Tab-separated table of C-alpha atoms in Angstrom:
chain	number	residue	atom	x	y	z
J	1	MET	CA	158.706	-29.177	227.983
J	2	ARG	CA	160.296	-25.811	227.360
J	3	ASN	CA	160.029	-24.852	231.060
J	4	LYS	CA	161.761	-28.094	232.078
J	5	PHE	CA	164.587	-27.335	229.669
J	6	TYR	CA	165.021	-23.812	231.069
J	7	ASN	CA	164.886	-25.130	234.643
J	8	LEU	CA	167.551	-27.703	233.811
J	9	LEU	CA	169.664	-25.048	232.114
J	10	LEU	CA	169.312	-22.754	235.145
J	11	LEU	CA	170.281	-25.599	237.482
J	12	CYS	CA	173.402	-26.387	235.426
J	13	PHE	CA	174.396	-22.728	235.346
J	14	SER	CA	173.939	-22.465	239.134
J	15	LEU	CA	176.129	-25.519	239.704
J	16	ILE	CA	178.842	-24.060	237.481
J	17	LEU	CA	178.752	-20.800	239.437
J	18	LEU	CA	179.030	-22.670	242.741
J	19	ALA	CA	181.982	-24.701	241.461
J	20	CYS	CA	183.736	-21.545	240.244
J	21	GLU	CA	183.184	-19.824	243.594
J	22	SER	CA	184.556	-22.848	245.443
J	23	ASN	CA	187.631	-22.938	243.186
J	24	SER	CA	188.136	-19.209	243.698
J	25	ASN	CA	188.041	-19.628	247.487
J	26	GLU	CA	190.535	-22.504	247.315
J	27	LEU	CA	192.891	-20.413	245.169
J	28	LYS	CA	192.628	-17.442	247.533
J	29	LEU	CA	193.434	-19.678	250.492
J	30	ALA	CA	196.505	-21.113	248.740
J	31	GLU	CA	197.642	-17.627	247.674
J	32	SER	CA	197.378	-16.402	251.274
J	33	LYS	CA	199.572	-19.321	252.366
J	34	VAL	CA	202.179	-18.296	249.776
J	35	ASP	CA	202.064	-14.759	251.229
J	36	ASP	CA	202.680	-16.281	254.662
J	37	PHE	CA	205.552	-18.374	253.284
J	38	TYR	CA	207.416	-15.314	251.956
J	39	ASN	CA	206.683	-13.216	255.056
J	40	PHE	CA	207.988	-15.958	257.347
J	41	GLU	CA	210.997	-16.553	255.111
J	42	LYS	CA	211.860	-12.852	255.068
J	43	ALA	CA	211.708	-12.804	258.887
J	44	GLY	CA	213.757	-16.011	259.167
J	45	ASN	CA	210.811	-17.665	260.928
J	46	TYR	CA	211.406	-21.222	259.692
J	47	ARG	CA	209.251	-22.837	262.400
J	48	SER	CA	206.209	-21.016	261.023
J	49	ILE	CA	207.098	-22.097	257.475
J	50	ASP	CA	207.194	-25.654	258.829
J	51	LEU	CA	203.482	-25.375	259.672
J	52	LEU	CA	202.714	-24.578	256.016
J	53	MET	CA	204.438	-27.711	254.717
J	54	SER	CA	202.735	-31.094	254.335
J	55	TYR	CA	203.825	-34.288	255.994
J	56	GLN	CA	204.529	-35.730	252.513
J	57	PHE	CA	206.930	-32.861	251.746
J	58	TYR	CA	209.128	-33.924	254.639
J	59	GLN	CA	209.111	-37.529	253.434
J	60	VAL	CA	211.251	-36.297	250.529
J	61	THR	CA	213.103	-33.375	252.119
J	62	PRO	CA	214.005	-33.540	255.817
J	63	TYR	CA	213.276	-30.400	257.849
J	64	ASN	CA	216.939	-29.523	258.534
J	65	LYS	CA	217.870	-29.785	254.844
J	66	PHE	CA	214.916	-27.605	253.886
J	67	VAL	CA	215.850	-24.904	256.411
J	68	ASN	CA	219.447	-25.013	255.172
J	69	PHE	CA	218.160	-24.680	251.594
J	70	LEU	CA	216.161	-21.570	252.559
J	71	LYS	CA	219.208	-20.013	254.241
J	72	VAL	CA	221.448	-20.677	251.218
J	73	LYS	CA	218.723	-19.339	248.914
J	74	LYS	CA	218.691	-16.079	250.883
J	75	GLU	CA	222.494	-15.795	250.679
J	76	VAL	CA	222.550	-16.410	246.921
J	77	MET	CA	219.479	-14.396	245.889
J	78	GLY	CA	219.307	-11.734	248.557
J	79	ASN	CA	216.180	-10.591	250.333
J	80	PHE	CA	212.726	-11.115	248.879
J	81	LYS	CA	211.339	-8.007	247.153
J	82	SER	CA	208.087	-8.936	245.394
J	83	LYS	CA	206.165	-11.614	243.531
J	84	LYS	CA	203.566	-11.877	240.792
J	85	LEU	CA	201.208	-14.804	240.193
J	86	ILE	CA	201.707	-15.996	236.610
J	87	ALA	CA	199.730	-19.272	236.574
J	88	SER	CA	197.256	-21.167	238.711
J	89	LYS	CA	195.501	-24.471	238.286
J	90	ILE	CA	193.273	-26.712	240.375
J	91	THR	CA	193.562	-30.398	239.541
J	92	LYS	CA	190.765	-32.704	240.603
J	93	ILE	CA	192.162	-36.134	241.436
J	94	THR	CA	189.750	-39.061	241.616
J	95	ASN	CA	189.603	-40.684	245.063
J	96	SER	CA	192.026	-38.097	246.421
J	97	ASN	CA	192.281	-34.453	247.394
J	98	ASN	CA	192.370	-31.576	244.969
J	99	ARG	CA	195.780	-30.164	244.175
J	100	ILE	CA	196.438	-26.492	243.600
J	101	LEU	CA	199.395	-25.369	241.523
J	102	LEU	CA	200.602	-21.760	241.751
J	103	ASP	CA	203.482	-20.340	239.698
J	104	TYR	CA	205.025	-16.998	240.634
J	105	GLU	CA	207.630	-14.709	239.182
J	106	VAL	CA	209.649	-13.748	242.235
J	107	TRP	CA	212.084	-10.863	242.539
J	108	TYR	CA	214.924	-10.913	245.024
J	109	VAL	CA	217.635	-8.283	245.488
J	110	LYS	CA	220.091	-10.270	243.330
J	111	LYS	CA	217.934	-12.475	241.085
J	112	LYS	CA	214.546	-13.079	239.502
J	113	THR	CA	213.105	-16.612	239.594
J	114	VAL	CA	209.981	-18.587	238.800
J	115	GLU	CA	208.771	-20.496	241.834
J	116	ARG	CA	206.099	-23.187	241.945
J	117	PHE	CA	203.981	-24.232	244.885
J	118	ILE	CA	201.811	-27.339	244.820
J	119	PHE	CA	199.225	-27.606	247.586
J	120	GLU	CA	197.227	-30.591	248.771
J	121	ILE	CA	194.845	-31.015	251.687
J	122	ASP	CA	196.674	-32.387	254.723
J	123	ASP	CA	195.056	-32.393	258.178
J	124	ASN	CA	191.942	-30.655	256.749
J	125	ASP	CA	193.943	-27.684	255.455
J	126	TYR	CA	195.879	-26.904	252.298
J	127	ARG	CA	199.589	-27.455	252.858
J	128	ILE	CA	202.590	-27.190	250.555
J	129	LEU	CA	203.297	-30.567	248.989
J	130	ASN	CA	206.039	-29.336	246.660
J	131	TYR	CA	208.134	-26.171	246.302
J	132	VAL	CA	210.349	-25.713	243.244
J	133	ILE	CA	212.584	-22.857	242.100
J	134	GLU	CA	213.272	-22.715	238.363
């Protein structure tokens, strides 16, 4: 009986480790997409940013308005300098895709902001569902 208990405990621990590793990989993937977002934005490469955005994002914000927003943001805040991840969360949604939330402190030449990215799987890849500047 004791061996069965230890085997069950070991199995549960292994499953927890696998889930943590999977979550870590998902977070790293989303963080790399945020890196791409800022690199493309800094270069003015809005077409490449477009590939990071989900179809649902553009249901709310048309492409031309989003590009205009990014251009105005650069005028008001100046060039991107650096960022620091301050919060991350993976939300499991029943009968849907996981969502990843990443909050960053972001420094520009003229201002410091907090910026939030929400990712969801779209076309078998994590894409930005929502982007908010506080």
